[in-house]
Coordinates of C-alpha atoms in Angstrom, one line a residue:
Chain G
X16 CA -23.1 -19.3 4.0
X17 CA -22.2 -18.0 0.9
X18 CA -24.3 -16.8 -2.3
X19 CA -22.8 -15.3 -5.3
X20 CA -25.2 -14.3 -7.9
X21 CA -24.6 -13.5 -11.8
X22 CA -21.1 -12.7 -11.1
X23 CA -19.5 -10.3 -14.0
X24 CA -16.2 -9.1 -14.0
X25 CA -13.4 -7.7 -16.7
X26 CA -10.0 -6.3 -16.4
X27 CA -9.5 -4.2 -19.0
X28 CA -10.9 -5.9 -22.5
X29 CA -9.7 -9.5 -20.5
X30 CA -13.6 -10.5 -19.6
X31 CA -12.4 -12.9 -16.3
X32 CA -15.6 -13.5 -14.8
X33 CA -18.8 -14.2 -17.0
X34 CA -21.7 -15.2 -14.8
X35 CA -20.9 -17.0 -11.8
X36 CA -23.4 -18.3 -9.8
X37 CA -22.4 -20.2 -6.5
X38 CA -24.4 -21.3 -3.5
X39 CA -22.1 -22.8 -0.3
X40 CA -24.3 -23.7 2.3
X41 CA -22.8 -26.9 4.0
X42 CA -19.5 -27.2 6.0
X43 CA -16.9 -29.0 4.3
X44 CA -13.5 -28.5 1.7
X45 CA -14.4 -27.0 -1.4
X46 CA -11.7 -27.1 -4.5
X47 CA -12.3 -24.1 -6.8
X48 CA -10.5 -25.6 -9.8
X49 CA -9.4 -24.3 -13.5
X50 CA -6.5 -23.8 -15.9
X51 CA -4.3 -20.9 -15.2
X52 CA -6.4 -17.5 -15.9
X53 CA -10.0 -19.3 -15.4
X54 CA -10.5 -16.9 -12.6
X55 CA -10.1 -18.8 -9.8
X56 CA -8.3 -15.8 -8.0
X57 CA -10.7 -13.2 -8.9
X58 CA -14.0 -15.3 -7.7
X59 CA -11.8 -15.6 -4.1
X60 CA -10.6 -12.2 -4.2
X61 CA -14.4 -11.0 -4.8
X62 CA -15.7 -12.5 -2.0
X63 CA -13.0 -11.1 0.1
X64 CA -14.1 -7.8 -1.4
X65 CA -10.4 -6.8 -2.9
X66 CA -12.0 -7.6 -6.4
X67 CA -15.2 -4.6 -6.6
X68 CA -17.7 -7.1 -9.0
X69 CA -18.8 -5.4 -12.5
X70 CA -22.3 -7.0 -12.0
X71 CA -23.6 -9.0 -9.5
X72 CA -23.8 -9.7 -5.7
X73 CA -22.5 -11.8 -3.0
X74 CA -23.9 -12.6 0.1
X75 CA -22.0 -14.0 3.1
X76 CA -24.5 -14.9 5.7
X77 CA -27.5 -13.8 4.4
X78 CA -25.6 -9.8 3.9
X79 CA -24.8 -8.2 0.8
X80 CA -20.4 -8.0 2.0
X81 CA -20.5 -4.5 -0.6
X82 CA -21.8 -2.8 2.5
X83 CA -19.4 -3.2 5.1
X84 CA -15.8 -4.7 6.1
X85 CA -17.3 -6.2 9.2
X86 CA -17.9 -9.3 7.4
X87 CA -14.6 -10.2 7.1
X88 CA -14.3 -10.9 11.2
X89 CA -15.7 -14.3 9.6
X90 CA -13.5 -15.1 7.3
X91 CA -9.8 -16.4 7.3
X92 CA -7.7 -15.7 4.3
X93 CA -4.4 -16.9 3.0
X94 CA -3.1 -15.4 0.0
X95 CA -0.8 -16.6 -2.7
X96 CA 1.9 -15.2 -2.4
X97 CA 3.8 -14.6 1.5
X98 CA 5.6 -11.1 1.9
X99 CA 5.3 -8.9 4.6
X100 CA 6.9 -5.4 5.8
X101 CA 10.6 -6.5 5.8
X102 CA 11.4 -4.8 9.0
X103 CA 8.8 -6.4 11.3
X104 CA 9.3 -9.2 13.3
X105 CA 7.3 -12.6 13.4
X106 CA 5.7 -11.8 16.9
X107 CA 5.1 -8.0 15.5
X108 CA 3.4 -9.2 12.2
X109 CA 0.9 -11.7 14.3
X110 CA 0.2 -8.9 16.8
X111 CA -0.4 -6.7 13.9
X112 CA -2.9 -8.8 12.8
X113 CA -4.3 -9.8 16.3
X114 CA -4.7 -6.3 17.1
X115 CA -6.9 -5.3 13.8
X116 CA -9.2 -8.4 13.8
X117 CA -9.1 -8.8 17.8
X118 CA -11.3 -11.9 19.5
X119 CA -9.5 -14.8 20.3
X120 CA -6.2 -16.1 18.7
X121 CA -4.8 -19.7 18.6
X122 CA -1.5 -19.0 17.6
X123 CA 0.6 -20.3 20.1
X124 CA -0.3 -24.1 19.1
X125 CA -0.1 -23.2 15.2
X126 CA 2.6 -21.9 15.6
X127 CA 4.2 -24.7 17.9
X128 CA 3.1 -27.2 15.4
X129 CA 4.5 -25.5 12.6
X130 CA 7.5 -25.4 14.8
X131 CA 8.0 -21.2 14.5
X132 CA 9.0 -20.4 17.7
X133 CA 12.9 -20.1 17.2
X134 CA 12.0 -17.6 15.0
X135 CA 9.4 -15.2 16.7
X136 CA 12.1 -12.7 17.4
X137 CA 13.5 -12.4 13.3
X138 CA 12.8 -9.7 11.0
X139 CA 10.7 -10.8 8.4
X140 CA 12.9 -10.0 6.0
X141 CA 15.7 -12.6 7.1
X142 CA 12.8 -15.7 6.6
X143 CA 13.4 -18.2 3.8
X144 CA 10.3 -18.9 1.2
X145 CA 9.3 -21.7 3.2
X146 CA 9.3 -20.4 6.6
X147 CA 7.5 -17.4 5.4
X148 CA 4.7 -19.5 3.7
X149 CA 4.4 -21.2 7.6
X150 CA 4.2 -17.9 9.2
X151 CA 1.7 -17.5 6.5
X152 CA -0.1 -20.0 7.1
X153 CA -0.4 -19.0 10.8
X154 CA -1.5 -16.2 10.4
X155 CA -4.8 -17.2 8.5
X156 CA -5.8 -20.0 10.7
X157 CA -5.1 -18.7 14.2
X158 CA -8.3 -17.3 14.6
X159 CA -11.3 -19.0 14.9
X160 CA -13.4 -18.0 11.8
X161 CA -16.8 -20.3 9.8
X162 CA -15.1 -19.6 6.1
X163 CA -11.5 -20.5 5.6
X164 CA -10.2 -18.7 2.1
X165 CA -7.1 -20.8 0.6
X166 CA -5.4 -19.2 -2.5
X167 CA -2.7 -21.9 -3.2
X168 CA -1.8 -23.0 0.5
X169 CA 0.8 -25.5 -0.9
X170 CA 3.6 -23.0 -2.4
X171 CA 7.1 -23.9 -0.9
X172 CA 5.8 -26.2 1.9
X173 CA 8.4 -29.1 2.9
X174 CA 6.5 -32.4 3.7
X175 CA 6.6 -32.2 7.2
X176 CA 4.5 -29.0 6.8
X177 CA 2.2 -30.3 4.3
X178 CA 1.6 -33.2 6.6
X179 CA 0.6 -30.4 9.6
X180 CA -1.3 -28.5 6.8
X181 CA -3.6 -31.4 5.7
X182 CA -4.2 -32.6 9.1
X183 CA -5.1 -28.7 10.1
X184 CA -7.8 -28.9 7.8
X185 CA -9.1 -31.7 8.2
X186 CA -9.3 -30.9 11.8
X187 CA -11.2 -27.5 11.2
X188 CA -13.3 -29.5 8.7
X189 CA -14.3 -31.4 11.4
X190 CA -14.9 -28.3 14.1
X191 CA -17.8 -27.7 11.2
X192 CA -16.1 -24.9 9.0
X193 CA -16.5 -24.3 5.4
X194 CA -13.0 -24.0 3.5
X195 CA -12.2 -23.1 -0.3
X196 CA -9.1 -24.2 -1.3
X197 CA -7.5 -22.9 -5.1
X198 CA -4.8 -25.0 -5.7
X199 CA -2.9 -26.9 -8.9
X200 CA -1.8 -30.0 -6.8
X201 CA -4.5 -32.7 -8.3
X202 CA -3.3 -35.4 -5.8
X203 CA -4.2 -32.9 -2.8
X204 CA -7.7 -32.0 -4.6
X205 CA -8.5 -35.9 -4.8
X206 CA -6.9 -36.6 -1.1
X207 CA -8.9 -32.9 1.0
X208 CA -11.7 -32.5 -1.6
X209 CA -15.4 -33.0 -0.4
X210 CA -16.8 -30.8 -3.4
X211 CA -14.8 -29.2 -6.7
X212 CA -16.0 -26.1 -8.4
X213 CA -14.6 -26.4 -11.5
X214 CA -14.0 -23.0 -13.5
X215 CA -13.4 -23.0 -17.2
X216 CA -13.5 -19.3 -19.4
X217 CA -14.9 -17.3 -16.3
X218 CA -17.8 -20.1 -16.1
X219 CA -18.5 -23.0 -13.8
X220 CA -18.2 -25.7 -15.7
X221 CA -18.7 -28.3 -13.2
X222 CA -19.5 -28.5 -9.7
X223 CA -19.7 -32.0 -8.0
X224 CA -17.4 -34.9 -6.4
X225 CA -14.0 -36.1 -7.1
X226 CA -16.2 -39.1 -8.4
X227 CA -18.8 -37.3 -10.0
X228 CA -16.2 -35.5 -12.4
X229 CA -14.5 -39.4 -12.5
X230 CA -17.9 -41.3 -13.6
X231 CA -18.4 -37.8 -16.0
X232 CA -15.3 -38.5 -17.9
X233 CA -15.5 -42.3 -17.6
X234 CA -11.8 -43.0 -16.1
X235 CA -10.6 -43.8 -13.0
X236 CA -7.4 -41.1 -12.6
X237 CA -8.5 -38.0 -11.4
X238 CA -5.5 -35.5 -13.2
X239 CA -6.9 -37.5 -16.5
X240 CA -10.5 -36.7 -15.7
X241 CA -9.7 -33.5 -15.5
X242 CA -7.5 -33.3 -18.4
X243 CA -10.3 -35.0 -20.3
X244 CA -12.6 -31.8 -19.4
X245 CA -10.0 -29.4 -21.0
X246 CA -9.5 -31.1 -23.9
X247 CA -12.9 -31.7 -24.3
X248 CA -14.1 -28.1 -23.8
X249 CA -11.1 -27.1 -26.0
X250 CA -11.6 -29.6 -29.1
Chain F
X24 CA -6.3 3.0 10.7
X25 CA -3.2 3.8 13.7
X26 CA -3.3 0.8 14.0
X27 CA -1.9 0.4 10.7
X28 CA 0.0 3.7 11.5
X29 CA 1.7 2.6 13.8
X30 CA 2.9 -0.7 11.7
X31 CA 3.8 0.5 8.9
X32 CA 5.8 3.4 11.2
X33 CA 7.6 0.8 12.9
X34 CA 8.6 -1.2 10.1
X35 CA 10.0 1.8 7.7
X36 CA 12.0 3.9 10.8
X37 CA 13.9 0.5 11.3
X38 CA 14.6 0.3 7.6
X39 CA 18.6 1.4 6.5
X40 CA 17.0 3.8 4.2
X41 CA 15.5 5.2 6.7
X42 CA 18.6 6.0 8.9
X43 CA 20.6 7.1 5.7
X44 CA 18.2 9.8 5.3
X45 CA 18.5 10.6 9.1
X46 CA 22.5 10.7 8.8
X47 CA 22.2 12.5 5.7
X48 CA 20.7 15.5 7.4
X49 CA 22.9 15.3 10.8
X50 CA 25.5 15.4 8.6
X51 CA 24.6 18.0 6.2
X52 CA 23.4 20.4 9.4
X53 CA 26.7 20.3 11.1
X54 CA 29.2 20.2 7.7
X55 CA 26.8 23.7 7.2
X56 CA 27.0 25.6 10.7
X57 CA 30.8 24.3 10.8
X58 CA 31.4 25.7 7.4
X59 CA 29.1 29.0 8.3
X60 CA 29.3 29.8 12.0
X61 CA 26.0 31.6 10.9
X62 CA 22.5 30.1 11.3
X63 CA 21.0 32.1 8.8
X64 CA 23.2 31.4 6.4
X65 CA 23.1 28.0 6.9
X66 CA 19.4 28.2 7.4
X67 CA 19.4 29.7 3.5
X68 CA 21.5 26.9 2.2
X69 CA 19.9 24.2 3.6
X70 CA 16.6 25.8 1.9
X71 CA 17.9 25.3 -1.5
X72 CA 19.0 22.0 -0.3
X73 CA 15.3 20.8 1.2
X74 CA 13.3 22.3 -1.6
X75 CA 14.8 19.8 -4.0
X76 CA 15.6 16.9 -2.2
X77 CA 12.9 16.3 0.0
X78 CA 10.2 16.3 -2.9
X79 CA 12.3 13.9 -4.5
X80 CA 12.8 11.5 -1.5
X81 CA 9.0 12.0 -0.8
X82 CA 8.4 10.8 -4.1
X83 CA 10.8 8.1 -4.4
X84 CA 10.0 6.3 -0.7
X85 CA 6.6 7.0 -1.1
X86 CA 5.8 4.9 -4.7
X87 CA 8.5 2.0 -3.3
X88 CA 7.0 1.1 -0.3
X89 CA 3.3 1.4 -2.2
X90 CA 4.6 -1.3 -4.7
X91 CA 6.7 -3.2 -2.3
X92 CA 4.1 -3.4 0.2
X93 CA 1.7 -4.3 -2.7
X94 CA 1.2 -8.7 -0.5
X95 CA 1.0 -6.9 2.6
X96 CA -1.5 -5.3 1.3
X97 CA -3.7 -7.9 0.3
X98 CA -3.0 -9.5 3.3
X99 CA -4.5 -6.2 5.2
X100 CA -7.2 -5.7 2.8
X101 CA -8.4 -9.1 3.8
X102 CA -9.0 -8.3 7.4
X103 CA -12.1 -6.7 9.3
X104 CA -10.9 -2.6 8.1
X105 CA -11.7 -0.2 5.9
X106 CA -10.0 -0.1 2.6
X107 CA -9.1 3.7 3.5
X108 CA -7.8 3.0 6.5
X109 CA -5.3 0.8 5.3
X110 CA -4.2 3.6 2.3
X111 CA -4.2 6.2 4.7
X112 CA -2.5 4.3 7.7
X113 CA 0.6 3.1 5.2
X114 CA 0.8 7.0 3.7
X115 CA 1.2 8.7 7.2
X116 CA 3.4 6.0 8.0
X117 CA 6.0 6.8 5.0
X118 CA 5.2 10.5 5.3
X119 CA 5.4 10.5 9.2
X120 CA 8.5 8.7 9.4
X121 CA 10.5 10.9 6.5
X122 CA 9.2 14.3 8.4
X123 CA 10.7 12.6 11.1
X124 CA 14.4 11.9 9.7
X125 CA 14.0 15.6 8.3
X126 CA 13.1 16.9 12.0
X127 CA 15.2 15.3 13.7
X128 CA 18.3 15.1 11.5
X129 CA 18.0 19.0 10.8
X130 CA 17.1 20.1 14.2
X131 CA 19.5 18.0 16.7
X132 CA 22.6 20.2 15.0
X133 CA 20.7 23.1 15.0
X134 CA 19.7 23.0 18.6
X135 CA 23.1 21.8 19.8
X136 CA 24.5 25.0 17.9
X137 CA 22.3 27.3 20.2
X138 CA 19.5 27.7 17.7
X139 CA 16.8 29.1 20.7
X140 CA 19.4 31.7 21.8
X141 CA 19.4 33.3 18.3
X142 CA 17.1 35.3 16.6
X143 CA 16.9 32.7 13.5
X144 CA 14.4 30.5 15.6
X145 CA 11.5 31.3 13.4
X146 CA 13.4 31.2 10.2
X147 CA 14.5 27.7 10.8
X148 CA 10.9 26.3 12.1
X149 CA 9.3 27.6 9.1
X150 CA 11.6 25.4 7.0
X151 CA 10.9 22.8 9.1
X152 CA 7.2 23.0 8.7
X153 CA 7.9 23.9 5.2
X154 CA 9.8 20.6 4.7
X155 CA 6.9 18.8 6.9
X156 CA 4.6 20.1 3.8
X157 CA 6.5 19.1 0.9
X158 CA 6.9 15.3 2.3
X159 CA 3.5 14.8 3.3
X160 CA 2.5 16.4 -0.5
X161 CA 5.0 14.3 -2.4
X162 CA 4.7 11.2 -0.5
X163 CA 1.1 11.7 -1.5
X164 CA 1.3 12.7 -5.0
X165 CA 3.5 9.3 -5.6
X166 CA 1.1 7.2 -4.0
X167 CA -2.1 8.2 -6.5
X168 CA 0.8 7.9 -9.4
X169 CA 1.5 4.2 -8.0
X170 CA -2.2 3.5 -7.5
X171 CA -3.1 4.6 -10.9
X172 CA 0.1 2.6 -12.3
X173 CA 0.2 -1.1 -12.0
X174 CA 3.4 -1.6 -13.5
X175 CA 5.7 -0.6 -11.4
X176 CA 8.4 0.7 -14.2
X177 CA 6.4 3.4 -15.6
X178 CA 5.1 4.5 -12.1
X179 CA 8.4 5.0 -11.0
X180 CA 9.3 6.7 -14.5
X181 CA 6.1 9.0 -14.3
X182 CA 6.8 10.0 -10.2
X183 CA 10.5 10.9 -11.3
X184 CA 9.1 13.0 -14.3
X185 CA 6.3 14.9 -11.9
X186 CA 9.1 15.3 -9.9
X187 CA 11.5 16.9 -12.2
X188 CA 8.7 19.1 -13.6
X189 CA 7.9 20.3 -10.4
X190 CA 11.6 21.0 -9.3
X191 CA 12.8 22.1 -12.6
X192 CA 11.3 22.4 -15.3
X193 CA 8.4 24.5 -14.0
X194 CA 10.6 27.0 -12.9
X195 CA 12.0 27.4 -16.3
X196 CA 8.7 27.8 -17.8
X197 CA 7.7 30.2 -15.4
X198 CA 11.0 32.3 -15.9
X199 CA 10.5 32.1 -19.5
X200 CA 6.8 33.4 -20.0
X201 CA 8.4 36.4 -17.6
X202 CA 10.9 37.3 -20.4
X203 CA 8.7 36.7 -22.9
X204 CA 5.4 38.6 -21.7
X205 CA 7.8 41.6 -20.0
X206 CA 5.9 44.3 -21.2
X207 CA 2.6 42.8 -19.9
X208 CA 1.5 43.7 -15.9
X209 CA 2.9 40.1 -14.3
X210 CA 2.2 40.4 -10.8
X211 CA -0.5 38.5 -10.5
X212 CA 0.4 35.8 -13.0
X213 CA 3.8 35.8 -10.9
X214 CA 1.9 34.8 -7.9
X215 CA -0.6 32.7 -9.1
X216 CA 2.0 30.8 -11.3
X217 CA 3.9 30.2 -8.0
X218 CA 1.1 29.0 -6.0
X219 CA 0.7 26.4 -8.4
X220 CA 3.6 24.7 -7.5
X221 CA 4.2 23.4 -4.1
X222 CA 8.3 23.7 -4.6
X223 CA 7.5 27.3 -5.5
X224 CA 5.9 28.3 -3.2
X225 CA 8.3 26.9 -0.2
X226 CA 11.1 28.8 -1.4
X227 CA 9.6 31.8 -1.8
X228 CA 7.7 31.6 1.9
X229 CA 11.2 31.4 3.7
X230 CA 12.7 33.6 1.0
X231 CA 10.6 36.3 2.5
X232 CA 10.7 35.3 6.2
X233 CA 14.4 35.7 5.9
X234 CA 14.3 39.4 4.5
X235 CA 16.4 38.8 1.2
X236 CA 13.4 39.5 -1.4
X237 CA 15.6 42.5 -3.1
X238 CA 17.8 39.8 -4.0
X239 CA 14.5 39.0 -6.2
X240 CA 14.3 42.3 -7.5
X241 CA 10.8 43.5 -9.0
X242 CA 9.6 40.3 -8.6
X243 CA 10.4 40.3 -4.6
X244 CA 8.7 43.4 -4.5
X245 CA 6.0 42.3 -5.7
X246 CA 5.9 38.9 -3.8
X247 CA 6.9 41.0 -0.4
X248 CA 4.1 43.4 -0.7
X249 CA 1.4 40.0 -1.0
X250 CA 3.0 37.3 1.0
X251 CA 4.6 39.4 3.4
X252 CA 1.4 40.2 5.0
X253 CA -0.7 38.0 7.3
X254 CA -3.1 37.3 4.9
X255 CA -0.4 36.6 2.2
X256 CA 1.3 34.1 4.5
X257 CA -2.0 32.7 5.5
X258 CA -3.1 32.2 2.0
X259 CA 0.5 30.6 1.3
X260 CA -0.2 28.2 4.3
X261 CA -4.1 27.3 3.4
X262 CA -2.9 26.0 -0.6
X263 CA -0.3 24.4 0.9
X264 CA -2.8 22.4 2.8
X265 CA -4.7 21.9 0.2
X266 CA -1.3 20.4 -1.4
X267 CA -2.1 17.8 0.8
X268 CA -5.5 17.1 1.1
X269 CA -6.2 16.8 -2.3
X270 CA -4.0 14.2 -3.1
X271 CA -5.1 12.4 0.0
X272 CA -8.3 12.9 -1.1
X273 CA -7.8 11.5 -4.0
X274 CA -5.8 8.3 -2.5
X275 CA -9.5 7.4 -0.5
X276 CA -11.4 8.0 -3.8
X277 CA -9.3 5.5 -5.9
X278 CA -8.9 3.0 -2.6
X279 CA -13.0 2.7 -2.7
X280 CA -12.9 1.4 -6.2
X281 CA -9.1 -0.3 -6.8
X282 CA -9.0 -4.1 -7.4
X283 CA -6.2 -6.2 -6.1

C-alpha cells in the first residue's frame, strides 16, 4: 500500500531523515518507534505530503502522492496536537471536514461512543484538552479510509476513552485496514502492535515483532528491549 | 477552496475581535458626523484615520490567525485539497471578514446620515474601496511575513516594523529626499515614490477625489495634473491591484513548497 524509497530530508543543517526505505503491504497496526527527534513525525508527515521529501519518493497505491492531493481521500489522519478555529462549533468543525473529503461519514456512532453529543452545539474554544483530543479523534476515523495515520493518539485520553480507542482499532484492524501509530506509550505498542518500525538517527534501525525486537535483545520486558537498543546504538 | 472560505469566515466574524473592530467604526462614523454635521469633512477625517489603522489591523489579524490557526492547518493540509486552496481560503477569510467590519461599520452611519442624498457619495465609496485595498494588501503582506517566519515573535516584530515603515517612516523618507533634492525636477520621482507605497497612494487618491490638492501645494499640482485624469486614476487603481496580487502570489508560491 505504501512504498517509500531512499527517503532524505533536513531542516535546516538538522539532517532528520537519512534514507528511509519502507514497504507496507499487508493490513494490520504498525508502530513507527524512536527517541524523541528520530523522525518519526516527519516520515508520517511525508507521506501525508505536509513534509515536501529532499530526495526520494513515496508511493501510495502504486502512485507517486507528489502528483496530486487526491490520494489523501484514502487516508485518515490524526495529528498530535488537537486545536481547531476557536469559534466553530463541534457539529461545524465535522461538517467542515465532511464537506471537503465528502463520501460517507460514520460519525454519529464515534461520536456516540466517545459520548460527544452533549457537546455538538459548543464552540470549540470552550472544550477541555481531553474532550478536544475525542473530537479529535472523531474526526480521523469517521470516514471509511485503507490507511489510518496516528501521530500520538493517546495525549490527554481518560481511561474510558483509551478503552473505546483500542477497541476502535482493533476493530478497523479487523475490517482489513492498515494503521501507523507514533506513540511513546511502550505498554500500548506491546498491547495494539502487529509490526514496529523502529527509527533511530533518521534510519530504520529495526523493523520486526514485539518478539523479534524481545529475542534480539535477549529479555523478556519490552520497554527494556527497547532501552537495550538505545543504549546499545549509543555506547 | 470556499469551502475553506467560508470556514474560516464563520469562525473569525463570530470572534470578539471581530465585533470590536465593527463597533470601533460605528462608533467612530457617528462620534464624526455628530461632531461635523458635514460628510465631507468627516469623509476627510476618517481618511487619515483608515489610512493608518486599517494597514495596521490588516497586518496584525492577518499574521495571528496564520500562527494561531497553524493545528488547524495541519489538520486541513491532511485532507483531499490543494495546499493553495487552504492558504488562499484562510486569507480571504481574514481579509473578507475585516473589509466587512470596515464596510459595514463605516457605511451603516453614513447611510443613516443621508449619505445617497448628498453629493459626497463618490468621495466616501472610494474610501471604501480604498480601505477594501489596503486590508486585502496587508492581510496579505503579513501572511508571506508569517509564512516565511516560524517563530512567531520575530514574525510579529517584522509585520509591525513593515507596518511602521510603510505608515511612517516612508513618508519621512520621501519628505526628506524632497527637501534635500529641491532644486532637482521631482515630479516624477514624487509620483513614482508614492506609487510605491500602498498607504501613499490611498491618501493621495481621495486627496484628489475630494478637490483639496492646493492644500498640497506644488506637489498637488503636480499629482492633480497625473492622477486627476482617467488614466492617472486608472493607473492608481491597476498598482493597487497589483498590491494585492503579488503578495497573494507569492502566498501560493511558498504554500507549494512549505513544510509543516
Amino acid at each position: 500500500m505504501i512504498r517509500i524509497e531512499n527517503l532524505y530530508k533536513r531542516f535546516g543543517r538538522n539532517e532528520v531523515l537519512k534514507g528511509i526505505d519502507l514497504q507496507i503491504e499487508s493490513p494490520g497496526i504498525y508502530a513507527v518507534l524512536g527517541p524523541n527527534g528520530s523522525g518519526k513525525t516527519t516520515l508520517i508527515k511525508s507521506i501525508l505530503g505536509m513534509v515536501i521529501p529532499d530526495k526520494g519518493e513515496i508511493f501510495f497505491k502504486g502512485n507517486d502522492i507528489s502528483k496530486s492531493p487526491d490520494y489523501r481521500n484514502d487516508i485518515d489522519y490524526l495529528p498530535q496536537i488537537a486545536n481547531f478555529p476557536a469559534n466553530l462549533t463541534v457539529k461545524e468543525i465535522f461538517s467542515m471536514i465532511k464537506d471537503l473529503r465528502g463520501g460517507q461519514a460514520s460519525d454519529q456512532e464515534l461520536m456516540a461512543a466517545f459520548g460527544l453529543s452533549p457537546f455538538m452545539d459548543k464552540r470549540l474554544n470552550t472544550l477541555s484538552g481531553g474532550t478536544k483530543q475525542k473530537v479529535n479523534i472523531v474526526l480521523s476515523l469517521m470516514f471509511n479510509s485503507k490507511l489510518i495515520i496516528l501521530d500520538e493518539p493517546t495525549t490527554g485520553l481518560d481511561p474510558v476513552a483509551l478503552i473505546r480507542l483500542k477497541e476502535l482499532l482493533l476493530q478497523e484492524k479487523a475490517a482489513g485496514k492498515t494503521i501507523l501509530i507514533t506513540t511513546h506509550i511502550m505498554q500500548f505498542v506491546e498491547e495494539m502492535a502487529d509490526e514496529i518500525v523502529f527509527l533511530l538517527e533518521g534510519k530504520i534501525h529495526f523493523r520486526g515483532s514485539v518478539n523479534g525486537l524481545k529475542e534480539r535483545t535477549h529479555t523478556s520486558n519490552f520497554e527494556k528491549a527497547i532501552a537495550q537498543t538505545l543504549t546499545h546504538h549509543y555506547a | 477552496m470556499l469551502k475553506i472560505l467560508k470556514y474560516s469566515f464563520f469562525d473569525l466574524v463570530r470572534s470578539r475581535w471581530s465585533y470590536v473592530y465593527l463597533l470601533f467604526y460605528l462608533l467612530i462614523g457617528y462620534v464624526l458626523l455628530f461632531l461635523n454635521h458635514d460628510l465631507s469633512k468627516a469623509v476627510i477625517t476618517l481618511m487619515n484615520i483608515i489610512v493608518i489603522l486599517v494597514p495596521l489591523i490588516g497586518t496584525i489579524f492577518g499574521i495571528m490567525y496564520y500562527y494561531n490557526s497553524r493545528e488547524f492547518t495541519e489538520l486541513l493540509l491532511a485532507q483531499p485539497v490543494k495546499r493553495m486552496s487552504v492558504f488562499l481560503g484562510q486569507y480571504l477569510g481574514v481579509a473578507l471578514s475585516l473589509s466587512l467590519s470596515l464596510l459595514i461599520g463605516l457605511g451603516l452611519p453614513f447611510i443613516s446620515y443621508g449619505l445617497f442624498q448628498s453629493d459626497a457619495v463618490w468621495e466616501f465609496g472610494l474610501l471604501l474601496v480604498n480601505g477594501t485595498f489596503l486590508t486585502l494588501i496587508f492581510t496579505a503582506l503579513a501572511f508571506n511575513i508569517a509564512m516565511i517566519n516560524e517563530n512567531r515573535i520575530k514574525g510579529f516584530s517584522y509585520a509591525i516594523l513593515m507596518w511602521l515603515f510603510l505608515a511612517v517612516i516612508y513618508d519621512g523618507i520621501f519628505l526628506m529626499s524632497l527637501v534635500v533634492f529641491g532644486e532637482y525636477p521631482l515630479d516624477n520621482f514624487s509620483i513614482i515614490a508614492t506609487m510605491l507605497n500602498p498607504i501613499d497612494l490611498s491618501r493621495i487618491l481621495i486627496l484628489l477625489k475630494l478637490d483639496i490638492s492646493a492644500l498640497l501645494g506644488y506637489t498637488g499640482a503636480i499629482f492633480q495634473k497625473f492622477f486627476g485624469t482617467h488614466t492617472g486614476v486608472l493607473l492608481s487603481m491597476t498598482i493597487l491591484t497589483l498590491w494585492v496580487a503579488l503578495p497573494v502570489y507569492n502566498i501560493y508560491r511558498k504554500s507549494l513548497k512549505k513544510d509543516f
